[in-house]
């Protein structure tokens, strides 16, 4: 759907992402803004004709032994999707998905492509389990109404942002008071979502593309200046120009969405530069950490890979992407081990929630994105790297459908 | 210059720098040898001077063996050359033994330091008459060499070629291991091609022969169930990497000399253009040779972005090789320290069952020579422009 065909975006303001038609999804993704994970989830359900509601049997000979049992158990849920008590199915699905993630700890690098394919073909189960239980895939409407907090944050993006002041601007429930002391890294973690969500809201509401590009660059400049001032990494100091791997998280936010914007404008060379900034090094996997951050880093590489024309260059680039994917999978398995241990040893914990509360320690991410992103990143890999269109997902290659 | 190159019996230390450069650019000379000769002929290294190290710039964990190594310069003209060389080898292993924690953060610094120190083993070995290249600049064109070269163009099998190659070398043991045959085939085959190149055959003719070797090698590997690429999880990949390095490095060099850069790049990077390959390095000299191939590929690719990741790959190989050298150094030092009666002047310690351990010579100098190559190719530091004063303080008076 082109902009001309989609005469007004007003109807989209009222729609939840699950209510969008396929042309509307394409329009938003290609012209305004939609998270790639959300896009993949919507497309897999809308275009690939997943075999839900049917009894599925996993074909043993094409699944690595170490994940066969866990995959079979998760797959068995497909039969009950949309029929059984939806929340029950979702809760089961979450736990079984972590068991499957845990099994990846036994994988070797050779298994990577099999695992990606298997997870991509299984993705419809967690996505639909959450859909039927009305668990949010995206926490806001397809197009956000500009909120005064967003508008203010956007207005304050200029050529010389003072990050310490910027993060004190009112921002929904996360407003930081003037008195509260914030460490420099925390300040960057507070700054980036404010600035980027303000910009994205502007994109969704059809702001001026040039001004939006400038805003992204001003955010980058502010971030780099602040990092330099606080010894948080400067160009050439370390392979990734960071002091610690956690910094990749806020940089991913900037460079992924900035890259998406440039790509939509057809500025592929610039988009590539943004997608790979700081992470275009084979040393990247040694800077992996929390798996959701790693997946976001992989997403940047996947998008960069997709728009890169040089074939020979891609050999090592592909290698970089695969090693980062593999490392992210191993890190997700490590996290899954903690989750499964905790759930198994604490029968009283409420596993219907997004986060598992703990008596001693911070809550752990559990349902929703923490569980489903391993499936969604696999879908993105299949689509952008393996070039398998969502409509051509071959479920019968993995399942006997009964 | 070409007309002057008649020296069948000349040795590399006897030729001028211009002659060395001619051979390097137009015929055949090993990268390591050219780097060593260049350092020697540039005359910029602080030989015969009293030098001290700048403590502040050298990572403290490496200070002690480097101090001892540098101290040897003082005794360069007064001490027995063999004794000096033995000390040099021993201190180098002490230094290599400390490289187990080397990482992408400090690889650049360590190789810079090694390139500065390279003149010490080079000149000490030269003074003691140790051969940096174990044959004349131009190999004698023997009937054996010509016969092997001609055999490459026939349909002789690798097995028969290898047997044929041994006709004047009865000491070689029989072996049923396919790796034995293929390693010997590639080594002898490449040796005969290089010998013929040194003796004046057109380089294009040499390239043709290299292609014949490659075809026979791949067919043999396929027929004997050896992986056709360095597949993951296969055993003995390190052995396979070793003989393939021989073919693809010298084949690549020859392609580069005739200006076929795309083909040369393909040969330099064949089978090794991925990070997982670092797991197959095994012995560190094989790792360094693999790194050398990647450095040559880096040298000829003009693509900026390709260079960026290739540089990372080079670093990963070099880091792994040096880590492996640390493991080897530990074994050697334990062995030497536990056997006070060992003759340390030897390049190899012979063990039971025809096994041996490398001690002096190439196994000590190659990390330094590779570092010279690294800084020449990656940073463009010419062998004559090494900044010795960055790491060494020259005393005012000569010894």
CSV table of C-alpha atoms in Angstrom, one decimal, chain B residues 188-387:
chain,number,residue,atom,x,y,z
B,188,UNK,CA,57.6,-31.6,-2.5
B,189,UNK,CA,55.4,-30.5,-5.3
B,190,UNK,CA,55.5,-26.9,-4.2
B,191,UNK,CA,59.2,-27.1,-3.5
B,192,UNK,CA,59.8,-28.3,-7.1
B,193,UNK,CA,57.7,-25.5,-8.6
B,194,UNK,CA,59.5,-22.8,-6.5
B,195,UNK,CA,62.9,-24.3,-7.5
B,196,UNK,CA,61.9,-24.1,-11.1
B,197,UNK,CA,60.7,-20.5,-10.6
B,198,UNK,CA,64.0,-19.6,-9.0
B,199,UNK,CA,65.7,-21.2,-12.0
B,200,UNK,CA,63.9,-19.0,-14.4
B,201,UNK,CA,60.8,-20.6,-15.8
B,202,UNK,CA,58.0,-18.1,-16.5
B,203,UNK,CA,55.9,-17.4,-13.5
B,204,UNK,CA,52.8,-18.3,-15.5
B,205,UNK,CA,54.2,-21.7,-16.0
B,206,UNK,CA,54.7,-22.0,-12.2
B,207,UNK,CA,51.0,-20.9,-11.7
B,208,UNK,CA,49.9,-23.6,-14.0
B,209,UNK,CA,51.8,-26.2,-12.0
B,210,UNK,CA,50.3,-24.8,-8.7
B,211,UNK,CA,46.9,-25.4,-10.2
B,212,UNK,CA,47.8,-29.0,-11.0
B,213,UNK,CA,49.0,-29.5,-7.4
B,214,UNK,CA,45.7,-28.1,-6.2
B,215,UNK,CA,43.6,-30.4,-8.4
B,216,UNK,CA,45.5,-33.5,-7.3
B,217,UNK,CA,45.4,-32.4,-3.7
B,218,UNK,CA,41.6,-31.9,-3.7
B,219,UNK,CA,41.0,-35.2,-5.6
B,220,UNK,CA,43.2,-37.1,-3.1
B,221,UNK,CA,41.4,-35.5,-0.1
B,222,UNK,CA,38.0,-36.4,-1.6
B,223,UNK,CA,39.1,-40.0,-2.4
B,224,UNK,CA,40.4,-40.5,1.2
B,225,UNK,CA,37.5,-38.9,3.0
B,226,UNK,CA,39.5,-35.9,4.1
B,227,UNK,CA,37.4,-32.9,4.3
B,228,UNK,CA,37.3,-30.9,1.1
B,229,UNK,CA,37.0,-27.8,3.1
B,230,UNK,CA,38.2,-27.3,6.6
B,231,UNK,CA,34.9,-28.5,7.9
B,232,UNK,CA,34.0,-28.0,11.5
B,233,UNK,CA,34.4,-30.9,13.9
B,234,UNK,CA,36.8,-32.9,11.7
B,235,UNK,CA,39.9,-34.3,13.2
B,236,UNK,CA,43.4,-33.5,12.0
B,237,UNK,CA,42.4,-30.2,10.5
B,238,UNK,CA,45.5,-28.6,11.8
B,239,UNK,CA,47.6,-31.0,9.7
B,240,UNK,CA,45.5,-30.2,6.7
B,241,UNK,CA,45.8,-26.5,7.3
B,242,UNK,CA,49.5,-26.8,7.4
B,243,UNK,CA,50.0,-28.3,3.9
B,244,UNK,CA,47.3,-26.2,2.4
B,245,UNK,CA,49.1,-23.1,3.8
B,246,UNK,CA,52.2,-24.2,1.8
B,247,UNK,CA,50.3,-24.4,-1.4
B,248,UNK,CA,48.1,-21.4,-1.1
B,249,UNK,CA,50.7,-19.0,0.3
B,250,UNK,CA,53.3,-19.6,-2.3
B,251,UNK,CA,50.7,-20.0,-5.1
B,252,UNK,CA,49.1,-16.7,-3.9
B,253,UNK,CA,52.5,-15.1,-3.9
B,254,UNK,CA,53.2,-16.1,-7.5
B,255,UNK,CA,49.7,-14.9,-8.6
B,256,UNK,CA,50.4,-11.6,-6.9
B,257,UNK,CA,53.8,-11.3,-8.6
B,258,UNK,CA,52.1,-11.5,-12.0
B,259,UNK,CA,49.4,-9.0,-11.0
B,260,UNK,CA,46.5,-11.4,-10.8
B,261,UNK,CA,45.3,-9.9,-7.6
B,262,UNK,CA,41.7,-11.3,-7.6
B,263,UNK,CA,43.1,-14.8,-8.0
B,264,UNK,CA,45.8,-14.2,-5.5
B,265,UNK,CA,43.2,-13.0,-3.0
B,266,UNK,CA,41.2,-16.2,-3.6
B,267,UNK,CA,44.2,-18.4,-3.0
B,268,UNK,CA,45.4,-16.5,0.1
B,269,UNK,CA,42.0,-16.8,1.7
B,270,UNK,CA,40.9,-20.2,0.4
B,271,UNK,CA,39.3,-22.3,3.3
B,272,UNK,CA,40.4,-19.9,6.0
B,273,UNK,CA,38.1,-16.9,5.4
B,274,UNK,CA,36.0,-17.4,8.5
B,275,UNK,CA,36.5,-17.0,12.2
B,276,UNK,CA,35.7,-20.6,13.1
B,277,UNK,CA,38.9,-21.6,11.4
B,278,UNK,CA,40.9,-20.2,14.3
B,279,UNK,CA,39.9,-23.3,16.2
B,280,UNK,CA,41.9,-25.5,13.8
B,281,UNK,CA,45.2,-23.7,14.2
B,282,UNK,CA,46.9,-26.3,16.5
B,283,UNK,CA,50.7,-25.7,16.5
B,284,UNK,CA,51.5,-22.0,16.6
B,285,UNK,CA,53.8,-21.9,13.6
B,286,UNK,CA,50.9,-23.2,11.5
B,287,UNK,CA,48.8,-20.4,12.9
B,288,UNK,CA,51.4,-17.8,12.1
B,289,UNK,CA,51.6,-19.1,8.5
B,290,UNK,CA,47.8,-18.9,8.2
B,291,UNK,CA,48.0,-15.4,9.5
B,292,UNK,CA,50.7,-14.6,6.9
B,293,UNK,CA,48.3,-15.7,4.2
B,294,UNK,CA,45.6,-13.3,5.5
B,295,UNK,CA,48.2,-10.5,5.8
B,296,UNK,CA,49.1,-11.1,2.1
B,297,UNK,CA,45.3,-10.9,1.2
B,298,UNK,CA,45.1,-7.7,3.2
B,299,UNK,CA,48.0,-6.3,1.3
B,300,UNK,CA,46.3,-6.7,-2.1
B,301,UNK,CA,42.7,-5.8,-1.4
B,302,UNK,CA,41.8,-2.2,-2.1
B,303,UNK,CA,38.4,-2.4,-0.5
B,304,UNK,CA,38.2,-0.4,2.6
B,305,UNK,CA,35.4,-2.3,4.3
B,306,UNK,CA,36.8,-5.7,3.4
B,307,UNK,CA,40.1,-4.6,5.0
B,308,UNK,CA,38.3,-3.7,8.2
B,309,UNK,CA,36.9,-7.2,8.9
B,310,UNK,CA,40.0,-8.9,7.4
B,311,UNK,CA,42.1,-7.0,9.9
B,312,UNK,CA,39.9,-8.4,12.7
B,313,UNK,CA,40.3,-11.9,11.3
B,314,UNK,CA,44.1,-11.4,11.2
B,315,UNK,CA,44.0,-10.3,14.8
B,316,UNK,CA,41.9,-13.3,15.8
B,317,UNK,CA,44.3,-15.7,14.1
B,318,UNK,CA,47.3,-14.0,15.5
B,319,UNK,CA,45.9,-13.9,19.0
B,320,UNK,CA,45.1,-17.6,18.9
B,321,UNK,CA,48.5,-18.4,17.4
B,322,UNK,CA,50.3,-16.5,20.1
B,323,UNK,CA,48.2,-18.1,22.8
B,324,UNK,CA,49.2,-21.5,21.3
B,325,UNK,CA,52.8,-20.4,21.4
B,326,UNK,CA,52.4,-19.7,25.1
B,327,UNK,CA,51.2,-23.3,25.6
B,328,UNK,CA,54.1,-24.6,23.6
B,329,UNK,CA,56.6,-22.4,25.4
B,330,UNK,CA,55.4,-23.8,28.7
B,331,UNK,CA,56.1,-27.4,27.4
B,332,UNK,CA,59.5,-26.4,26.1
B,333,UNK,CA,60.6,-24.6,29.3
B,334,UNK,CA,59.4,-27.4,31.5
B,335,UNK,CA,61.3,-29.9,29.3
B,336,UNK,CA,64.5,-27.8,29.2
B,337,UNK,CA,64.4,-27.0,32.9
B,338,UNK,CA,63.9,-30.6,33.9
B,339,UNK,CA,66.9,-31.8,31.7
B,340,UNK,CA,70.0,-29.9,32.6
B,341,UNK,CA,72.1,-32.1,30.3
B,342,UNK,CA,70.2,-31.1,27.1
B,343,UNK,CA,72.3,-29.6,24.3
B,344,UNK,CA,70.5,-26.3,23.9
B,345,UNK,CA,72.5,-25.3,20.8
B,346,UNK,CA,70.3,-27.6,18.7
B,347,UNK,CA,67.3,-26.5,16.7
B,348,UNK,CA,65.4,-29.7,17.6
B,349,UNK,CA,65.3,-32.0,20.5
B,350,UNK,CA,64.8,-35.6,19.3
B,351,UNK,CA,62.5,-37.8,21.3
B,352,UNK,CA,61.4,-41.4,21.0
B,353,UNK,CA,59.6,-42.7,17.9
B,354,UNK,CA,61.1,-40.2,15.5
B,355,UNK,CA,59.3,-37.4,17.3
B,356,UNK,CA,61.0,-34.1,18.0
B,357,UNK,CA,60.5,-30.7,19.6
B,358,UNK,CA,61.5,-27.5,17.9
B,359,UNK,CA,63.7,-25.3,20.1
B,360,UNK,CA,66.0,-22.8,18.3
B,361,UNK,CA,65.7,-21.1,14.9
B,362,UNK,CA,62.3,-20.7,13.2
B,363,UNK,CA,60.3,-21.6,16.2
B,364,UNK,CA,61.7,-18.7,18.2
B,365,UNK,CA,62.1,-16.1,15.4
B,366,UNK,CA,58.8,-16.5,13.6
B,367,UNK,CA,56.6,-14.6,16.1
B,368,UNK,CA,59.0,-11.7,15.6
B,369,UNK,CA,59.1,-11.9,11.9
B,370,UNK,CA,55.3,-12.2,11.6
B,371,UNK,CA,55.1,-9.0,13.8
B,372,UNK,CA,57.4,-7.3,11.3
B,373,UNK,CA,55.1,-8.3,8.5
B,374,UNK,CA,52.0,-7.2,10.5
B,375,UNK,CA,53.3,-3.7,11.1
B,376,UNK,CA,54.5,-3.4,7.5
B,377,UNK,CA,51.3,-4.5,6.0
B,378,UNK,CA,48.7,-3.2,8.4
B,379,UNK,CA,50.3,0.0,9.5
B,380,UNK,CA,52.7,0.6,6.6
B,381,UNK,CA,55.8,0.8,8.8
B,382,UNK,CA,58.7,0.0,6.5
B,383,UNK,CA,61.3,-2.3,7.9
B,384,UNK,CA,63.8,0.5,7.9
B,385,UNK,CA,61.5,2.9,9.7
B,386,UNK,CA,60.9,1.0,12.9
B,387,UNK,CA,60.8,3.3,15.8
